[in-house]
């Protein structure tokens, strides 16, 4: 009643199977509501009623990065860096708040239409895709819904200990995709893609794989994010943001 415009998201779930997962989600969602960053979607309210859950979030005009990539396929390096830096800023706030975002992907990176600057980022859907029946937007690219393109090696192995460095890996995949026009690892089956995340070296950026030149320093940053061992990645989103800001 305060005049703010909001968007209501209604989520259906299997009450028996998902009850524990839903409880975890609401616990995490309430934690998220206390974290303030200009690059995180604002959640106003959460409601549970029988087999439904709903949340009210700020109303956003624009489109998600996944849809933009379907249409434009590949970005100029400066644009990719501008988007990645904002994701770093929002994700650092998430990590500082003690929340692990396990589902960072282009569909969860929203680019506002009317904003202080082009491609103004809002990160959304914290874990929602993991807990609810959702439909992917990426079918236009021939992809399977739920394809683990952005899954870190530790997630692919099913390790319980997943921390913020897993999101660093996911952002590395997204950065790679923005620069090259395709993700580093593809396959016919989810399990095939997961094995590549665990075992394979990403193809070099640029050259035959991407059209156009990717600056060497930027390529090195993307590949460091894609290190198999979390300890070989950047120490935090803040450190990655600094590296992206200091590019020549």
C-alpha atoms as a printed R data frame, in Angstrom:
    type eleno elety resid chain resno      x       y       z
1   ATOM     1    CA   UNK     A     1  0.000   0.000   0.000
2   ATOM     2    CA   UNK     A     2  3.017   2.319  -0.145
3   ATOM     3    CA   UNK     A     3  2.792   2.873  -3.895
4   ATOM     4    CA   UNK     A     4  5.699   0.624  -4.818
5   ATOM     5    CA   UNK     A     5  5.220  -1.520  -7.902
6   ATOM     6    CA   UNK     A     6  5.983  -5.188  -7.332
7   ATOM     7    CA   UNK     A     7  5.929  -8.487  -9.184
8   ATOM     8    CA   UNK     A     8  4.289 -11.535  -7.602
9   ATOM     9    CA   UNK     A     9  5.958 -14.892  -8.273
10  ATOM    10    CA   UNK     A    10  3.826 -17.973  -7.538
11  ATOM    11    CA   UNK     A    11  5.637 -21.279  -7.071
12  ATOM    12    CA   UNK     A    12  4.007 -24.726  -6.990
13  ATOM    13    CA   UNK     A    13  5.822 -27.581  -5.269
14  ATOM    14    CA   UNK     A    14  5.287 -31.202  -4.304
15  ATOM    15    CA   UNK     A    15  4.397 -30.851  -0.632
16  ATOM    16    CA   UNK     A    16  5.690 -34.279   0.403
17  ATOM    17    CA   UNK     A    17  8.967 -34.320  -1.522
18  ATOM    18    CA   UNK     A    18  9.942 -30.689  -1.307
19  ATOM    19    CA   UNK     A    19  8.882 -29.717   2.191
20  ATOM    20    CA   UNK     A    20 12.402 -29.833   3.637
21  ATOM    21    CA   UNK     A    21 13.856 -28.134   0.577
22  ATOM    22    CA   UNK     A    22 11.176 -25.457   0.787
23  ATOM    23    CA   UNK     A    23 11.969 -24.814   4.441
24  ATOM    24    CA   UNK     A    24 15.643 -24.423   3.544
25  ATOM    25    CA   UNK     A    25 14.729 -22.093   0.714
26  ATOM    26    CA   UNK     A    26 12.627 -19.851   2.929
27  ATOM    27    CA   UNK     A    27 15.373 -19.742   5.527
28  ATOM    28    CA   UNK     A    28 17.857 -18.713   2.828
29  ATOM    29    CA   UNK     A    29 15.390 -16.301   1.220
30  ATOM    30    CA   UNK     A    30 14.828 -14.482   4.500
31  ATOM    31    CA   UNK     A    31 18.577 -14.183   4.904
32  ATOM    32    CA   UNK     A    32 18.744 -12.763   1.371
33  ATOM    33    CA   UNK     A    33 16.092 -10.171   2.234
34  ATOM    34    CA   UNK     A    34 18.480  -8.614   4.752
35  ATOM    35    CA   UNK     A    35 21.284  -8.203   2.193
36  ATOM    36    CA   UNK     A    36 21.227  -4.877   0.421
37  ATOM    37    CA   UNK     A    37 23.026  -4.228  -2.842
38  ATOM    38    CA   UNK     A    38 22.003  -2.171  -5.863
39  ATOM    39    CA   UNK     A    39 22.692  -5.265  -7.981
40  ATOM    40    CA   UNK     A    40 20.426  -7.687  -6.094
41  ATOM    41    CA   UNK     A    41 16.696  -7.887  -6.727
42  ATOM    42    CA   UNK     A    42 14.733  -6.583  -3.740
43  ATOM    43    CA   UNK     A    43 12.313  -9.089  -2.206
44  ATOM    44    CA   UNK     A    44  9.453  -7.471  -0.301
45  ATOM    45    CA   UNK     A    45  7.570 -10.449   1.118
46  ATOM    46    CA   UNK     A    46  7.337 -14.264   1.238
47  ATOM    47    CA   UNK     A    47  4.147 -16.291   1.698
48  ATOM    48    CA   UNK     A    48  3.481 -20.036   2.134
49  ATOM    49    CA   UNK     A    49  0.011 -21.521   1.788
50  ATOM    50    CA   UNK     A    50 -0.630 -25.252   1.298
51  ATOM    51    CA   UNK     A    51  1.075 -26.523  -1.866
52  ATOM    52    CA   UNK     A    52  1.989 -22.999  -2.971
53  ATOM    53    CA   UNK     A    53  4.610 -20.484  -2.076
54  ATOM    54    CA   UNK     A    54  4.863 -16.936  -3.340
55  ATOM    55    CA   UNK     A    55  7.169 -14.006  -3.052
56  ATOM    56    CA   UNK     A    56  6.813 -10.367  -4.017
57  ATOM    57    CA   UNK     A    57  9.854  -8.756  -5.607
58  ATOM    58    CA   UNK     A    58 10.585  -5.381  -7.115
59  ATOM    59    CA   UNK     A    59  9.208  -4.915 -10.613
60  ATOM    60    CA   UNK     A    60 11.956  -5.010 -13.248
61  ATOM    61    CA   UNK     A    61 11.794  -3.891 -16.864
62  ATOM    62    CA   UNK     A    62 14.315  -5.385 -19.249
63  ATOM    63    CA   UNK     A    63 15.383  -8.952 -20.023
64  ATOM    64    CA   UNK     A    64 17.647 -11.612 -18.647
65  ATOM    65    CA   UNK     A    65 21.149 -12.174 -19.968
66  ATOM    66    CA   UNK     A    66 20.172 -15.609 -21.291
67  ATOM    67    CA   UNK     A    67 17.669 -14.071 -23.686
68  ATOM    68    CA   UNK     A    68 20.124 -11.384 -24.770
69  ATOM    69    CA   UNK     A    69 22.735 -14.069 -25.519
70  ATOM    70    CA   UNK     A    70 20.241 -16.012 -27.630
71  ATOM    71    CA   UNK     A    71 19.744 -12.913 -29.762
72  ATOM    72    CA   UNK     A    72 23.236 -11.386 -29.815
73  ATOM    73    CA   UNK     A    73 25.330 -14.485 -29.083
74  ATOM    74    CA   UNK     A    74 28.588 -12.649 -28.410
75  ATOM    75    CA   UNK     A    75 29.533  -9.386 -26.690
76  ATOM    76    CA   UNK     A    76 32.367  -6.944 -27.122
77  ATOM    77    CA   UNK     A    77 34.918  -7.380 -24.284
78  ATOM    78    CA   UNK     A    78 34.087  -4.013 -22.688
79  ATOM    79    CA   UNK     A    79 30.402  -4.959 -22.409
80  ATOM    80    CA   UNK     A    80 31.177  -8.413 -20.989
81  ATOM    81    CA   UNK     A    81 33.456  -6.826 -18.380
82  ATOM    82    CA   UNK     A    82 30.833  -4.200 -17.450
83  ATOM    83    CA   UNK     A    83 28.253  -6.929 -16.784
84  ATOM    84    CA   UNK     A    84 30.681  -9.222 -14.930
85  ATOM    85    CA   UNK     A    85 31.873  -6.421 -12.630
86  ATOM    86    CA   UNK     A    86 28.308  -5.714 -11.505
87  ATOM    87    CA   UNK     A    87 27.672  -9.419 -10.910
88  ATOM    88    CA   UNK     A    88 30.818  -9.475  -8.754
89  ATOM    89    CA   UNK     A    89 29.529  -6.552  -6.696
90  ATOM    90    CA   UNK     A    90 26.127  -8.145  -6.087
91  ATOM    91    CA   UNK     A    91 27.586 -11.587  -5.385
92  ATOM    92    CA   UNK     A    92 30.146 -10.184  -2.926
93  ATOM    93    CA   UNK     A    93 27.229  -8.759  -0.930
94  ATOM    94    CA   UNK     A    94 25.555 -12.194  -1.027
95  ATOM    95    CA   UNK     A    95 28.711 -13.919   0.210
96  ATOM    96    CA   UNK     A    96 29.327 -11.270   2.869
97  ATOM    97    CA   UNK     A    97 25.785 -12.017   4.071
98  ATOM    98    CA   UNK     A    98 26.682 -15.681   4.521
99  ATOM    99    CA   UNK     A    99 24.527 -17.009   1.675
100 ATOM   100    CA   UNK     A   100 25.804 -19.367  -1.049
101 ATOM   101    CA   UNK     A   101 24.073 -18.714  -4.392
102 ATOM   102    CA   UNK     A   102 24.123 -22.154  -6.067
103 ATOM   103    CA   UNK     A   103 22.411 -21.227  -9.288
104 ATOM   104    CA   UNK     A   104 24.270 -18.365 -10.945
105 ATOM   105    CA   UNK     A   105 23.519 -18.479 -14.681
106 ATOM   106    CA   UNK     A   106 22.560 -15.969 -17.410
107 ATOM   107    CA   UNK     A   107 18.834 -16.492 -16.779
108 ATOM   108    CA   UNK     A   108 19.366 -15.214 -13.231
109 ATOM   109    CA   UNK     A   109 21.221 -12.081 -14.347
110 ATOM   110    CA   UNK     A   110 18.655  -9.456 -15.316
111 ATOM   111    CA   UNK     A   111 19.610  -6.409 -17.407
112 ATOM   112    CA   UNK     A   112 17.427  -3.384 -16.711
113 ATOM   113    CA   UNK     A   113 16.074  -1.356 -19.614
114 ATOM   114    CA   UNK     A   114 15.826   2.066 -17.934
115 ATOM   115    CA   UNK     A   115 18.709   2.408 -15.518
116 ATOM   116    CA   UNK     A   116 21.662   4.649 -14.630
117 ATOM   117    CA   UNK     A   117 23.765   3.005 -17.348
118 ATOM   118    CA   UNK     A   118 23.327   0.353 -20.069
119 ATOM   119    CA   UNK     A   119 23.186  -3.296 -18.953
120 ATOM   120    CA   UNK     A   120 22.483  -2.405 -15.325
121 ATOM   121    CA   UNK     A   121 22.531  -5.760 -13.509
122 ATOM   122    CA   UNK     A   122 20.056  -7.198 -11.028
123 ATOM   123    CA   UNK     A   123 20.776 -10.734  -9.770
124 ATOM   124    CA   UNK     A   124 17.679 -12.785  -8.991
125 ATOM   125    CA   UNK     A   125 16.238 -16.222  -8.185
126 ATOM   126    CA   UNK     A   126 18.438 -17.214  -5.258
127 ATOM   127    CA   UNK     A   127 18.205 -20.969  -5.259
128 ATOM   128    CA   UNK     A   128 14.621 -20.940  -6.510
129 ATOM   129    CA   UNK     A   129 15.387 -23.031  -9.598
130 ATOM   130    CA   UNK     A   130 16.889 -25.697  -7.355
131 ATOM   131    CA   UNK     A   131 13.780 -26.152  -5.248
132 ATOM   132    CA   UNK     A   132 10.826 -25.604  -7.572
133 ATOM   133    CA   UNK     A   133  9.475 -26.860 -10.865
134 ATOM   134    CA   UNK     A   134 10.855 -24.322 -13.309
135 ATOM   135    CA   UNK     A   135 11.023 -24.091 -17.068
136 ATOM   136    CA   UNK     A   136 14.275 -22.980 -18.674
137 ATOM   137    CA   UNK     A   137 14.369 -20.207 -21.259
138 ATOM   138    CA   UNK     A   138 17.272 -21.645 -23.186
139 ATOM   139    CA   UNK     A   139 15.391 -24.107 -25.377
140 ATOM   140    CA   UNK     A   140 15.836 -21.691 -28.285
141 ATOM   141    CA   UNK     A   141 19.490 -22.742 -28.237
142 ATOM   142    CA   UNK     A   142 18.657 -26.431 -28.345
143 ATOM   143    CA   UNK     A   143 19.667 -26.924 -24.722
144 ATOM   144    CA   UNK     A   144 18.178 -29.263 -22.186
145 ATOM   145    CA   UNK     A   145 16.309 -27.658 -19.311
146 ATOM   146    CA   UNK     A   146 18.531 -27.944 -16.267
147 ATOM   147    CA   UNK     A   147 21.704 -28.375 -18.307
148 ATOM   148    CA   UNK     A   148 24.711 -28.043 -15.973
149 ATOM   149    CA   UNK     A   149 26.663 -25.623 -18.168
150 ATOM   150    CA   UNK     A   150 27.442 -23.348 -15.218
151 ATOM   151    CA   UNK     A   151 28.120 -26.066 -12.660
152 ATOM   152    CA   UNK     A   152 31.473 -26.039 -10.885
153 ATOM   153    CA   UNK     A   153 33.535 -29.253 -10.766
154 ATOM   154    CA   UNK     A   154 32.776 -29.590  -7.057
155 ATOM   155    CA   UNK     A   155 29.038 -29.311  -7.763
156 ATOM   156    CA   UNK     A   156 29.375 -31.812 -10.627
157 ATOM   157    CA   UNK     A   157 31.004 -34.237  -8.197
158 ATOM   158    CA   UNK     A   158 28.113 -33.770  -5.784
159 ATOM   159    CA   UNK     A   159 30.355 -32.523  -2.992
160 ATOM   160    CA   UNK     A   160 28.522 -31.249   0.059
161 ATOM   161    CA   UNK     A   161 31.086 -28.507   0.682
162 ATOM   162    CA   UNK     A   162 30.259 -25.872  -1.927
163 ATOM   163    CA   UNK     A   163 31.162 -22.277  -1.122
164 ATOM   164    CA   UNK     A   164 31.312 -18.913  -2.853
165 ATOM   165    CA   UNK     A   165 34.151 -20.040  -5.098
166 ATOM   166    CA   UNK     A   166 31.632 -22.231  -6.924
167 ATOM   167    CA   UNK     A   167 29.825 -19.037  -7.989
168 ATOM   168    CA   UNK     A   168 33.203 -17.692  -9.162
169 ATOM   169    CA   UNK     A   169 33.404 -20.695 -11.497
170 ATOM   170    CA   UNK     A   170 29.854 -20.088 -12.747
171 ATOM   171    CA   UNK     A   171 30.685 -16.454 -13.442
172 ATOM   172    CA   UNK     A   172 33.807 -17.645 -15.291
173 ATOM   173    CA   UNK     A   173 31.567 -19.753 -17.564
174 ATOM   174    CA   UNK     A   174 29.247 -16.778 -18.123
175 ATOM   175    CA   UNK     A   175 32.180 -14.466 -18.894
176 ATOM   176    CA   UNK     A   176 33.582 -17.043 -21.305
177 ATOM   177    CA   UNK     A   177 30.186 -17.367 -22.988
178 ATOM   178    CA   UNK     A   178 29.760 -13.601 -23.358
179 ATOM   179    CA   UNK     A   179 33.219 -13.345 -24.955
180 ATOM   180    CA   UNK     A   180 33.149 -16.455 -27.165
181 ATOM   181    CA   UNK     A   181 29.489 -16.855 -28.048
182 ATOM   182    CA   UNK     A   182 29.321 -20.340 -26.528
183 ATOM   183    CA   UNK     A   183 29.994 -22.072 -23.231
184 ATOM   184    CA   UNK     A   184 33.308 -23.930 -22.741
185 ATOM   185    CA   UNK     A   185 31.727 -27.364 -22.281
186 ATOM   186    CA   UNK     A   186 28.768 -28.834 -24.160
187 ATOM   187    CA   UNK     A   187 27.370 -32.344 -24.510
188 ATOM   188    CA   UNK     A   188 24.289 -34.390 -25.387
189 ATOM   189    CA   UNK     A   189 23.673 -35.401 -21.768
190 ATOM   190    CA   UNK     A   190 23.913 -33.591 -18.447
191 ATOM   191    CA   UNK     A   191 26.322 -36.251 -17.198
192 ATOM   192    CA   UNK     A   192 28.578 -35.696 -20.208
193 ATOM   193    CA   UNK     A   193 28.778 -31.955 -19.520
194 ATOM   194    CA   UNK     A   194 29.391 -32.603 -15.820
195 ATOM   195    CA   UNK     A   195 32.331 -34.904 -16.624
196 ATOM   196    CA   UNK     A   196 33.862 -32.218 -18.830
197 ATOM   197    CA   UNK     A   197 33.637 -29.691 -16.004
198 ATOM   198    CA   UNK     A   198 35.488 -32.164 -13.795
199 ATOM   199    CA   UNK     A   199 38.123 -33.371 -16.272
200 ATOM   200    CA   UNK     A   200 38.514 -31.217 -19.395
201 ATOM   201    CA   UNK     A   201 40.565 -28.084 -20.019
202 ATOM   202    CA   UNK     A   202 38.469 -25.223 -21.438
203 ATOM   203    CA   UNK     A   203 39.278 -24.416 -25.088
204 ATOM   204    CA   UNK     A   204 41.244 -21.143 -25.411
205 ATOM   205    CA   UNK     A   205 39.160 -17.998 -25.731
206 ATOM   206    CA   UNK     A   206 39.090 -16.354 -29.140
207 ATOM   207    CA   UNK     A   207 40.857 -17.945 -32.107
208 ATOM   208    CA   UNK     A   208 38.755 -20.589 -33.849
209 ATOM   209    CA   UNK     A   209 36.395 -20.896 -30.902
210 ATOM   210    CA   UNK     A   210 35.224 -17.307 -30.700
211 ATOM   211    CA   UNK     A   211 35.058 -14.738 -33.443
212 ATOM   212    CA   UNK     A   212 37.065 -11.630 -32.706
213 ATOM   213    CA   UNK     A   213 39.974 -11.094 -30.390
214 ATOM   214    CA   UNK     A   214 39.698 -11.479 -26.634
215 ATOM   215    CA   UNK     A   215 42.428  -9.487 -24.851
216 ATOM   216    CA   UNK     A   216 44.976 -11.851 -23.278
217 ATOM   217    CA   UNK     A   217 44.579 -10.359 -19.777
218 ATOM   218    CA   UNK     A   218 40.804 -10.799 -19.909
219 ATOM   219    CA   UNK     A   219 41.113 -14.356 -21.253
220 ATOM   220    CA   UNK     A   220 43.464 -15.177 -18.371
221 ATOM   221    CA   UNK     A   221 40.925 -13.855 -15.844
222 ATOM   222    CA   UNK     A   222 38.132 -15.999 -17.317
223 ATOM   223    CA   UNK     A   223 40.320 -19.107 -17.318
224 ATOM   224    CA   UNK     A   224 41.438 -18.516 -13.721
225 ATOM   225    CA   UNK     A   225 37.759 -18.473 -12.702
226 ATOM   226    CA   UNK     A   226 37.449 -21.855 -14.466
227 ATOM   227    CA   UNK     A   227 40.241 -23.514 -12.474
228 ATOM   228    CA   UNK     A   228 39.227 -27.041 -11.377
229 ATOM   229    CA   UNK     A   229 40.549 -26.511  -7.846
230 ATOM   230    CA   UNK     A   230 38.615 -23.775  -5.993
231 ATOM   231    CA   UNK     A   231 41.901 -22.702  -4.383
232 ATOM   232    CA   UNK     A   232 43.290 -21.780  -7.800
233 ATOM   233    CA   UNK     A   233 40.450 -19.340  -8.548
234 ATOM   234    CA   UNK     A   234 40.221 -15.758  -7.322
235 ATOM   235    CA   UNK     A   235 39.940 -15.475  -3.550
236 ATOM   236    CA   UNK     A   236 36.594 -13.696  -3.700
237 ATOM   237    CA   UNK     A   237 34.183 -11.831  -5.942
238 ATOM   238    CA   UNK     A   238 35.741  -8.576  -4.691
239 ATOM   239    CA   UNK     A   239 39.199  -9.681  -5.846
240 ATOM   240    CA   UNK     A   240 37.797 -10.721  -9.235
241 ATOM   241    CA   UNK     A   241 36.013  -7.377  -9.559
242 ATOM   242    CA   UNK     A   242 39.296  -5.605  -8.826
243 ATOM   243    CA   UNK     A   243 41.078  -7.651 -11.516
244 ATOM   244    CA   UNK     A   244 38.353  -6.769 -14.043
245 ATOM   245    CA   UNK     A   245 38.528  -3.083 -13.056
246 ATOM   246    CA   UNK     A   246 42.309  -2.968 -13.535
247 ATOM   247    CA   UNK     A   247 42.308  -4.288 -17.090
248 ATOM   248    CA   UNK     A   248 44.228  -2.057 -19.506
